[in-house]
Amino acid sequence: MFKDFFSNATILIASFTVMGQIFKNLPLSPSSSHLTKLYWGICYGILGNILMVFSFQINSTTIADLRHLAIVVAAAFGGVVPAIIASILIALGRVTLFGITETAFVAAISALLTGIVCGWFSKLNIRPTIKAFTMNLIGLFFISIVFAIYIEDTNTLLNVLLLHYLISLIGGFFAYHLSVYIANSNAAEKELNLSLIKLKESEQELHKANELLNRLSYMDGLTGIGNRRHFDEILNKEWSRLSSSNSPLTLLMFDIDYFKKYNDTYGHLAGDQCLQTITSAIKNLVANNPYITFCRYGGEEFALVLSKTKLDRGIAIAELVQRKVQSLKIEHSSSEISDIVTISIGIASVIPSLEKQPKDLIHLADTSLYTSKMNGRNTISTA
């Protein structure tokens, strides 16, 4: 008899572990959804029927097992709904598995009463451990009544009750605390997974923010094109790349003629708008050319880095840029050479090598730009 009760307790505890893993994402509590309570109630009902299958025969009409603990744990964790569902399934199983007899009917009524009373008792505001222990005693009370009715031999009755109470209380204690442990472990794992997800999202957001910050650090805030830092990096990169392929690198530098007088006449806000208009037009002009990088060098001075571009092609691009600016027809009444905004351009072209440095190209282009200014502005000069 002890061996049979022990096997029942082992099945009970093992089943709680399996159920805890199957429904780890659907924890059972009084506040769970009705669907979750339905799932758990059915599982506890099935568990009660499994325990009955592995019950042991006391006499021709009576069996003993730990089915009531399935109802108790269902009530302890989920309240009325899963306890009632489990008790109904166990009651139906008692009649279905062992035939429609008076004993089966009384045992089924006992299971239903256990579910109803334990479900009601679960609502009381007392310590969960005491609540579970008391509900275990409630289930044992109804079982004791059934045994007292159908076990005629007093010694057998006392032995069954003693062993049933002993195994039920010990097994119930371990089953309840195992369920608590599983529930807490699942909750901790879920919390950890949520924390990892949030951490990953934070890392992604940080990565995006860093990318944005990096892009902004290379962008001129007024015109939206590359700034001086971007210009230096691109020029150094292209210089290093082209020095190994013996390809030309051309630099076109230009600034707006008499831009200080423009600001003095129209104001700095109009000056900013003038820079933005010219920048937007030139940006659209060279947008489809992968070998051109357009940057603001500083103030009203701009630069176009022309990779793999010879001097004659650089001059052609400079003429396009000059005509594009003139086509904007931005009024400039203070200019000494025109009534619209014009630009002066300087061009230099070299074959990059390790013996030279990018600053040498900048110096040549800047010298050419100075020459254009000395030649009356609105002109193109080459080194």
Short mmCIF file of C-alpha atoms in Angstrom, two decimals:
data_model
loop_
_atom_site.label_atom_id
_atom_site.label_comp_id
_atom_site.label_asym_id
_atom_site.label_seq_id
_atom_site.Cartn_x
_atom_site.Cartn_y
_atom_site.Cartn_z
CA MET A 1 0.00 0.00 0.00
CA PHE A 2 2.82 2.43 0.87
CA LYS A 3 4.51 1.67 -2.44
CA ASP A 4 1.31 2.47 -4.34
CA PHE A 5 0.78 5.74 -2.48
CA PHE A 6 4.44 6.67 -3.04
CA SER A 7 4.11 5.97 -6.78
CA ASN A 8 1.02 8.20 -6.85
CA ALA A 9 2.94 11.01 -5.12
CA THR A 10 5.85 10.62 -7.54
CA ILE A 11 3.52 10.88 -10.55
CA LEU A 12 1.87 13.92 -8.98
CA ILE A 13 5.12 15.80 -8.38
CA ALA A 14 6.59 14.86 -11.78
CA SER A 15 3.40 16.01 -13.51
CA PHE A 16 3.56 19.42 -11.80
CA THR A 17 7.09 19.84 -13.16
CA VAL A 18 6.01 18.95 -16.70
CA MET A 19 2.92 21.19 -16.54
CA GLY A 20 5.04 24.04 -15.25
CA GLN A 21 7.24 23.79 -18.35
CA ILE A 22 4.38 23.36 -20.81
CA PHE A 23 2.51 26.40 -19.50
CA LYS A 24 5.53 28.48 -18.46
CA ASN A 25 4.20 31.39 -20.52
CA LEU A 26 0.69 31.03 -19.05
CA PRO A 27 1.21 31.24 -15.28
CA LEU A 28 -1.82 30.41 -13.16
CA SER A 29 -3.03 32.92 -10.59
CA PRO A 30 -6.38 34.26 -9.36
CA SER A 31 -5.97 37.18 -11.79
CA SER A 32 -5.24 34.97 -14.83
CA SER A 33 -7.58 35.07 -17.82
CA HIS A 34 -10.50 32.64 -17.96
CA LEU A 35 -8.84 30.88 -20.89
CA THR A 36 -5.67 30.32 -18.87
CA LYS A 37 -7.71 28.99 -15.94
CA LEU A 38 -9.54 26.69 -18.36
CA TYR A 39 -6.24 25.27 -19.68
CA TRP A 40 -4.89 24.65 -16.19
CA GLY A 41 -8.20 23.25 -14.92
CA ILE A 42 -8.25 20.72 -17.75
CA CYS A 43 -4.63 19.76 -17.06
CA TYR A 44 -5.27 19.26 -13.37
CA GLY A 45 -8.39 17.24 -14.24
CA ILE A 46 -6.36 15.02 -16.56
CA LEU A 47 -3.72 14.64 -13.86
CA GLY A 48 -6.40 13.51 -11.37
CA ASN A 49 -7.56 10.86 -13.83
CA ILE A 50 -3.98 9.66 -14.35
CA LEU A 51 -3.61 9.31 -10.59
CA MET A 52 -6.79 7.25 -10.52
CA VAL A 53 -5.42 4.95 -13.23
CA PHE A 54 -2.44 4.28 -10.95
CA SER A 55 -4.59 3.92 -7.81
CA PHE A 56 -4.71 0.76 -5.75
CA GLN A 57 -7.69 -1.38 -4.85
CA ILE A 58 -8.71 -1.43 -1.18
CA ASN A 59 -11.70 -3.71 -1.68
CA SER A 60 -14.01 -4.69 -4.53
CA THR A 61 -15.60 -1.23 -4.69
CA THR A 62 -13.05 1.20 -3.24
CA ILE A 63 -9.79 2.64 -4.58
CA ALA A 64 -7.29 5.05 -3.03
CA ASP A 65 -5.07 7.68 -4.68
CA LEU A 66 -4.03 11.32 -4.41
CA ARG A 67 -6.46 12.77 -6.97
CA HIS A 68 -7.72 15.36 -4.48
CA LEU A 69 -4.28 17.06 -4.49
CA ALA A 70 -4.77 17.99 -8.15
CA ILE A 71 -7.91 19.87 -7.11
CA VAL A 72 -6.21 21.41 -4.09
CA VAL A 73 -3.26 22.80 -6.07
CA ALA A 74 -5.62 24.06 -8.80
CA ALA A 75 -7.60 25.96 -6.17
CA ALA A 76 -4.49 27.17 -4.33
CA PHE A 77 -3.03 28.80 -7.45
CA GLY A 78 -6.03 29.64 -9.61
CA GLY A 79 -9.06 29.84 -7.34
CA VAL A 80 -12.60 28.66 -8.07
CA VAL A 81 -12.59 28.17 -11.86
CA PRO A 82 -9.69 25.71 -12.32
CA ALA A 83 -10.68 23.88 -9.11
CA ILE A 84 -14.25 23.32 -10.35
CA ILE A 85 -13.10 22.29 -13.83
CA ALA A 86 -10.58 19.83 -12.39
CA SER A 87 -13.13 18.37 -9.96
CA ILE A 88 -15.71 17.90 -12.75
CA LEU A 89 -13.23 16.07 -14.96
CA ILE A 90 -12.09 13.90 -12.04
CA ALA A 91 -15.70 13.12 -11.12
CA LEU A 92 -16.47 12.11 -14.71
CA GLY A 93 -13.27 10.07 -14.84
CA ARG A 94 -14.16 8.20 -11.64
CA VAL A 95 -17.42 7.03 -13.17
CA THR A 96 -16.05 6.44 -16.68
CA LEU A 97 -12.88 4.57 -15.72
CA PHE A 98 -14.36 2.32 -13.01
CA GLY A 99 -17.97 1.96 -14.01
CA ILE A 100 -21.22 3.46 -12.85
CA THR A 101 -21.53 2.13 -9.32
CA GLU A 102 -22.73 3.53 -6.04
CA THR A 103 -19.13 3.89 -4.82
CA ALA A 104 -18.06 5.63 -8.02
CA PHE A 105 -21.02 8.01 -7.75
CA VAL A 106 -20.24 8.86 -4.11
CA ALA A 107 -16.52 9.32 -4.94
CA ALA A 108 -17.50 11.61 -7.83
CA ILE A 109 -19.68 13.67 -5.46
CA SER A 110 -16.72 13.82 -3.05
CA ALA A 111 -14.48 15.20 -5.82
CA LEU A 112 -17.06 17.84 -6.76
CA LEU A 113 -17.49 18.90 -3.13
CA THR A 114 -13.71 19.13 -2.77
CA GLY A 115 -13.55 21.41 -5.79
CA ILE A 116 -16.41 23.63 -4.60
CA VAL A 117 -15.25 23.99 -1.01
CA CYS A 118 -11.57 24.42 -1.90
CA GLY A 119 -12.52 26.95 -4.56
CA TRP A 120 -14.50 28.94 -2.01
CA PHE A 121 -11.75 28.58 0.59
CA SER A 122 -9.14 29.90 -1.87
CA LYS A 123 -10.83 33.32 -1.70
CA LEU A 124 -9.99 33.75 1.98
CA ASN A 125 -7.26 36.23 2.79
CA ILE A 126 -4.84 33.99 4.67
CA ARG A 127 -1.26 32.89 4.12
CA PRO A 128 -0.96 30.79 0.93
CA THR A 129 0.88 27.94 2.68
CA ILE A 130 -1.75 27.65 5.42
CA LYS A 131 -4.48 27.92 2.80
CA ALA A 132 -3.04 25.05 0.76
CA PHE A 133 -2.56 22.90 3.88
CA THR A 134 -6.14 23.52 4.98
CA MET A 135 -7.53 22.69 1.54
CA ASN A 136 -5.56 19.45 1.63
CA LEU A 137 -7.29 18.60 4.89
CA ILE A 138 -10.66 19.48 3.32
CA GLY A 139 -10.00 17.03 0.48
CA LEU A 140 -8.90 14.37 2.97
CA PHE A 141 -12.04 15.00 5.01
CA PHE A 142 -14.34 14.15 2.08
CA ILE A 143 -12.19 11.13 1.20
CA SER A 144 -12.37 9.95 4.82
CA ILE A 145 -16.17 10.00 4.68
CA VAL A 146 -16.15 7.84 1.54
CA PHE A 147 -13.68 5.40 3.07
CA ALA A 148 -15.68 5.22 6.31
CA ILE A 149 -18.81 4.31 4.34
CA TYR A 150 -17.30 1.60 2.16
CA ILE A 151 -14.43 0.09 4.18
CA GLU A 152 -16.06 -2.18 6.75
CA ASP A 153 -12.91 -3.53 8.39
CA THR A 154 -11.83 -1.05 11.08
CA ASN A 155 -8.15 -1.99 10.99
CA THR A 156 -8.04 -1.65 7.23
CA LEU A 157 -9.84 1.70 7.46
CA LEU A 158 -7.43 3.06 10.06
CA ASN A 159 -4.39 1.84 8.10
CA VAL A 160 -5.66 3.36 4.86
CA LEU A 161 -6.55 6.66 6.51
CA LEU A 162 -3.25 6.89 8.39
CA LEU A 163 -1.22 6.16 5.30
CA HIS A 164 -3.42 8.38 3.10
CA TYR A 165 -3.09 11.33 5.49
CA LEU A 166 0.65 10.80 5.87
CA ILE A 167 1.40 10.57 2.14
CA SER A 168 -1.13 13.27 1.23
CA LEU A 169 0.23 15.80 3.72
CA ILE A 170 3.87 15.11 2.87
CA GLY A 171 3.22 14.81 -0.87
CA GLY A 172 0.95 17.83 -0.80
CA PHE A 173 3.62 19.85 0.97
CA PHE A 174 6.24 19.00 -1.64
CA ALA A 175 3.78 19.34 -4.53
CA TYR A 176 2.63 22.79 -3.40
CA HIS A 177 6.13 24.14 -2.76
CA LEU A 178 7.40 22.62 -6.00
CA SER A 179 4.60 24.41 -7.84
CA VAL A 180 5.55 27.66 -6.08
CA TYR A 181 9.18 27.14 -7.03
CA ILE A 182 8.29 26.41 -10.67
CA ALA A 183 5.97 29.43 -10.84
CA ASN A 184 8.64 31.72 -9.34
CA SER A 185 11.32 30.28 -11.64
CA ASN A 186 9.13 30.80 -14.69
CA ALA A 187 8.33 34.34 -13.57
CA ALA A 188 12.03 35.07 -13.01
CA GLU A 189 12.90 33.60 -16.42
CA LYS A 190 10.17 35.67 -18.07
CA GLU A 191 11.42 38.79 -16.29
CA LEU A 192 14.97 37.99 -17.38
CA ASN A 193 13.85 37.50 -20.99
CA LEU A 194 11.96 40.80 -20.89
CA SER A 195 15.04 42.49 -19.43
CA LEU A 196 17.20 41.00 -22.19
CA ILE A 197 14.73 42.16 -24.83
CA LYS A 198 14.67 45.65 -23.34
CA LEU A 199 18.46 45.62 -23.13
CA LYS A 200 18.70 44.59 -26.77
CA GLU A 201 16.22 47.30 -27.75
CA SER A 202 18.20 49.83 -25.73
CA GLU A 203 21.41 48.71 -27.44
CA GLN A 204 19.74 49.06 -30.83
CA GLU A 205 18.44 52.51 -29.94
CA LEU A 206 21.88 53.46 -28.67
CA HIS A 207 23.46 52.14 -31.85
CA LYS A 208 21.02 54.18 -33.93
CA ALA A 209 21.67 57.25 -31.80
CA ASN A 210 25.42 56.79 -32.18
CA GLU A 211 25.04 56.38 -35.94
CA LEU A 212 22.93 59.53 -36.09
CA LEU A 213 25.41 61.40 -33.91
CA ASN A 214 28.25 60.19 -36.11
CA ARG A 215 26.43 61.33 -39.24
CA LEU A 216 25.68 64.68 -37.66
CA SER A 217 29.32 65.11 -36.68
CA TYR A 218 30.21 64.92 -40.39
CA MET A 219 27.36 67.17 -41.54
CA ASP A 220 27.22 70.92 -41.85
CA GLY A 221 24.26 72.08 -39.80
CA LEU A 222 23.25 74.95 -42.08
CA THR A 223 23.52 73.41 -45.54
CA GLY A 224 23.10 69.70 -44.82
CA ILE A 225 26.19 68.67 -46.80
CA GLY A 226 29.52 67.37 -45.50
CA ASN A 227 31.46 69.66 -43.20
CA ARG A 228 35.20 70.34 -42.95
CA ARG A 229 35.73 67.15 -40.96
CA HIS A 230 33.99 65.12 -43.65
CA PHE A 231 36.03 66.89 -46.33
CA ASP A 232 39.34 66.04 -44.61
CA GLU A 233 38.35 62.41 -44.13
CA ILE A 234 37.17 61.93 -47.73
CA LEU A 235 40.24 63.66 -49.18
CA ASN A 236 42.62 61.52 -47.08
CA LYS A 237 40.69 58.36 -47.92
CA GLU A 238 40.70 59.05 -51.66
CA TRP A 239 44.34 60.07 -51.57
CA SER A 240 45.28 56.77 -49.95
CA ARG A 241 43.10 54.75 -52.32
CA LEU A 242 44.20 56.45 -55.54
CA SER A 243 47.90 56.50 -54.65
CA SER A 244 47.99 52.75 -55.26
CA SER A 245 46.16 52.90 -58.61
CA ASN A 246 47.94 55.88 -60.21
CA SER A 247 44.57 57.60 -60.76
CA PRO A 248 44.03 61.39 -60.73
CA LEU A 249 42.41 63.29 -57.88
CA THR A 250 41.00 66.72 -58.61
CA LEU A 251 39.91 69.32 -56.08
CA LEU A 252 37.52 72.13 -56.96
CA MET A 253 37.21 74.97 -54.42
CA PHE A 254 34.91 77.98 -54.77
CA ASP A 255 33.45 80.77 -52.70
CA ILE A 256 30.72 83.35 -53.19
CA ASP A 257 31.88 86.65 -54.56
CA TYR A 258 31.50 89.63 -52.18
CA PHE A 259 29.53 87.51 -49.69
CA LYS A 260 30.39 89.85 -46.79
CA LYS A 261 28.74 92.71 -48.66
CA TYR A 262 25.76 90.43 -49.32
CA ASN A 263 25.34 89.88 -45.59
CA ASP A 264 25.79 93.58 -44.86
CA THR A 265 23.12 94.46 -47.42
CA TYR A 266 20.49 91.76 -46.89
CA GLY A 267 21.27 90.50 -43.40
CA HIS A 268 22.70 87.27 -42.08
CA LEU A 269 19.42 85.36 -42.33
CA ALA A 270 19.28 86.16 -46.04
CA GLY A 271 22.95 85.17 -46.24
CA ASP A 272 22.17 81.79 -44.70
CA GLN A 273 19.31 81.31 -47.14
CA CYS A 274 21.63 82.21 -50.03
CA LEU A 275 24.11 79.53 -48.90
CA GLN A 276 21.32 76.97 -48.58
CA THR A 277 19.92 77.76 -52.02
CA ILE A 278 23.30 77.49 -53.75
CA THR A 279 24.20 74.34 -51.84
CA SER A 280 20.90 72.64 -52.70
CA ALA A 281 21.28 73.46 -56.39
CA ILE A 282 24.84 72.14 -56.64
CA LYS A 283 24.01 69.11 -54.54
CA ASN A 284 21.26 68.18 -57.01
CA LEU A 285 23.62 68.87 -59.91
CA VAL A 286 26.25 66.33 -58.74
CA ALA A 287 23.97 63.91 -56.91
CA ASN A 288 24.17 61.15 -59.51
CA ASN A 289 27.97 61.22 -59.80
CA PRO A 290 29.53 58.69 -57.37
CA TYR A 291 32.98 60.22 -57.87
CA ILE A 292 32.05 63.66 -56.50
CA THR A 293 31.89 64.62 -52.82
CA PHE A 294 30.44 68.06 -52.06
CA CYS A 295 31.44 69.73 -48.75
CA ARG A 296 31.35 73.09 -47.03
CA TYR A 297 34.97 74.02 -46.43
CA GLY A 298 34.18 76.97 -44.18
CA GLY A 299 32.14 80.17 -44.23
CA GLU A 300 31.13 80.88 -47.84
CA GLU A 301 33.82 78.57 -49.21
CA PHE A 302 32.96 75.12 -50.62
CA ALA A 303 34.85 72.18 -52.10
CA LEU A 304 34.15 69.34 -54.48
CA VAL A 305 36.46 66.31 -54.26
CA LEU A 306 36.55 64.73 -57.73
CA SER A 307 37.86 61.17 -57.52
CA LYS A 308 39.37 59.54 -60.64
CA THR A 309 38.80 62.82 -62.46
CA LYS A 310 41.31 64.52 -64.75
CA LEU A 311 41.82 68.27 -64.92
CA ASP A 312 39.84 68.79 -68.14
CA ARG A 313 36.86 66.98 -66.67
CA GLY A 314 37.24 69.05 -63.50
CA ILE A 315 37.11 72.25 -65.56
CA ALA A 316 33.92 71.06 -67.28
CA ILE A 317 32.30 70.37 -63.90
CA ALA A 318 33.43 73.79 -62.65
CA GLU A 319 31.74 75.46 -65.64
CA LEU A 320 28.52 73.55 -64.90
CA VAL A 321 28.63 74.65 -61.27
CA GLN A 322 29.30 78.27 -62.23
CA ARG A 323 26.40 78.34 -64.70
CA LYS A 324 24.11 76.64 -62.19
CA VAL A 325 24.76 79.35 -59.59
CA GLN A 326 24.19 82.09 -62.16
CA SER A 327 20.93 80.46 -63.24
CA LEU A 328 19.58 80.89 -59.71
CA LYS A 329 19.61 84.68 -60.29
CA ILE A 330 19.99 85.50 -56.60
CA GLU A 331 19.94 89.30 -56.35
CA HIS A 332 23.20 90.89 -55.17
CA SER A 333 23.03 94.67 -55.53
CA SER A 334 26.26 95.17 -53.56
CA SER A 335 28.39 93.00 -55.87
CA GLU A 336 31.06 94.92 -57.79
CA ILE A 337 30.91 92.56 -60.79
CA SER A 338 27.25 91.59 -61.24
CA ASP A 339 23.74 92.27 -60.01
CA ILE A 340 23.32 88.58 -59.10
CA VAL A 341 25.33 86.20 -56.91
CA THR A 342 28.41 84.72 -58.62
CA ILE A 343 31.23 82.41 -57.55
CA SER A 344 34.99 82.21 -58.05
CA ILE A 345 36.50 78.77 -58.63
CA GLY A 346 39.96 77.30 -58.22
CA ILE A 347 40.93 73.85 -59.52
CA ALA A 348 43.93 71.62 -58.93
CA SER A 349 44.58 68.06 -60.07
CA VAL A 350 47.33 65.62 -59.10
CA ILE A 351 48.21 61.95 -59.13
CA PRO A 352 48.32 61.04 -55.41
CA SER A 353 51.52 59.44 -54.16
CA LEU A 354 53.18 58.60 -50.87
CA GLU A 355 55.73 61.35 -51.46
CA LYS A 356 53.01 64.01 -51.37
CA GLN A 357 50.22 64.81 -48.95
CA PRO A 358 46.56 65.86 -49.36
CA LYS A 359 47.38 69.30 -47.97
CA ASP A 360 49.53 69.88 -51.06
CA LEU A 361 46.45 69.50 -53.25
CA ILE A 362 44.47 71.83 -50.98
CA HIS A 363 47.22 74.43 -51.25
CA LEU A 364 47.19 74.24 -55.07
CA ALA A 365 43.39 74.53 -55.27
CA ASP A 366 43.35 77.37 -52.77
CA THR A 367 46.04 79.19 -54.75
CA SER A 368 43.97 78.78 -57.91
CA LEU A 369 40.93 80.17 -56.10
CA TYR A 370 43.00 83.17 -55.01
CA THR A 371 44.04 83.66 -58.63
CA SER A 372 40.38 83.71 -59.71
CA LYS A 373 39.68 86.42 -57.17
CA MET A 374 42.66 88.45 -58.32
CA ASN A 375 41.51 88.10 -61.93
CA GLY A 376 38.24 89.87 -61.19
CA ARG A 377 36.15 87.10 -59.64
CA ASN A 378 33.38 85.05 -61.33
CA THR A 379 36.17 83.17 -63.05
CA ILE A 380 37.74 79.69 -63.10
CA SER A 381 41.48 79.21 -62.56
CA THR A 382 43.65 76.08 -62.52
CA ALA A 383 46.93 75.21 -60.86
#
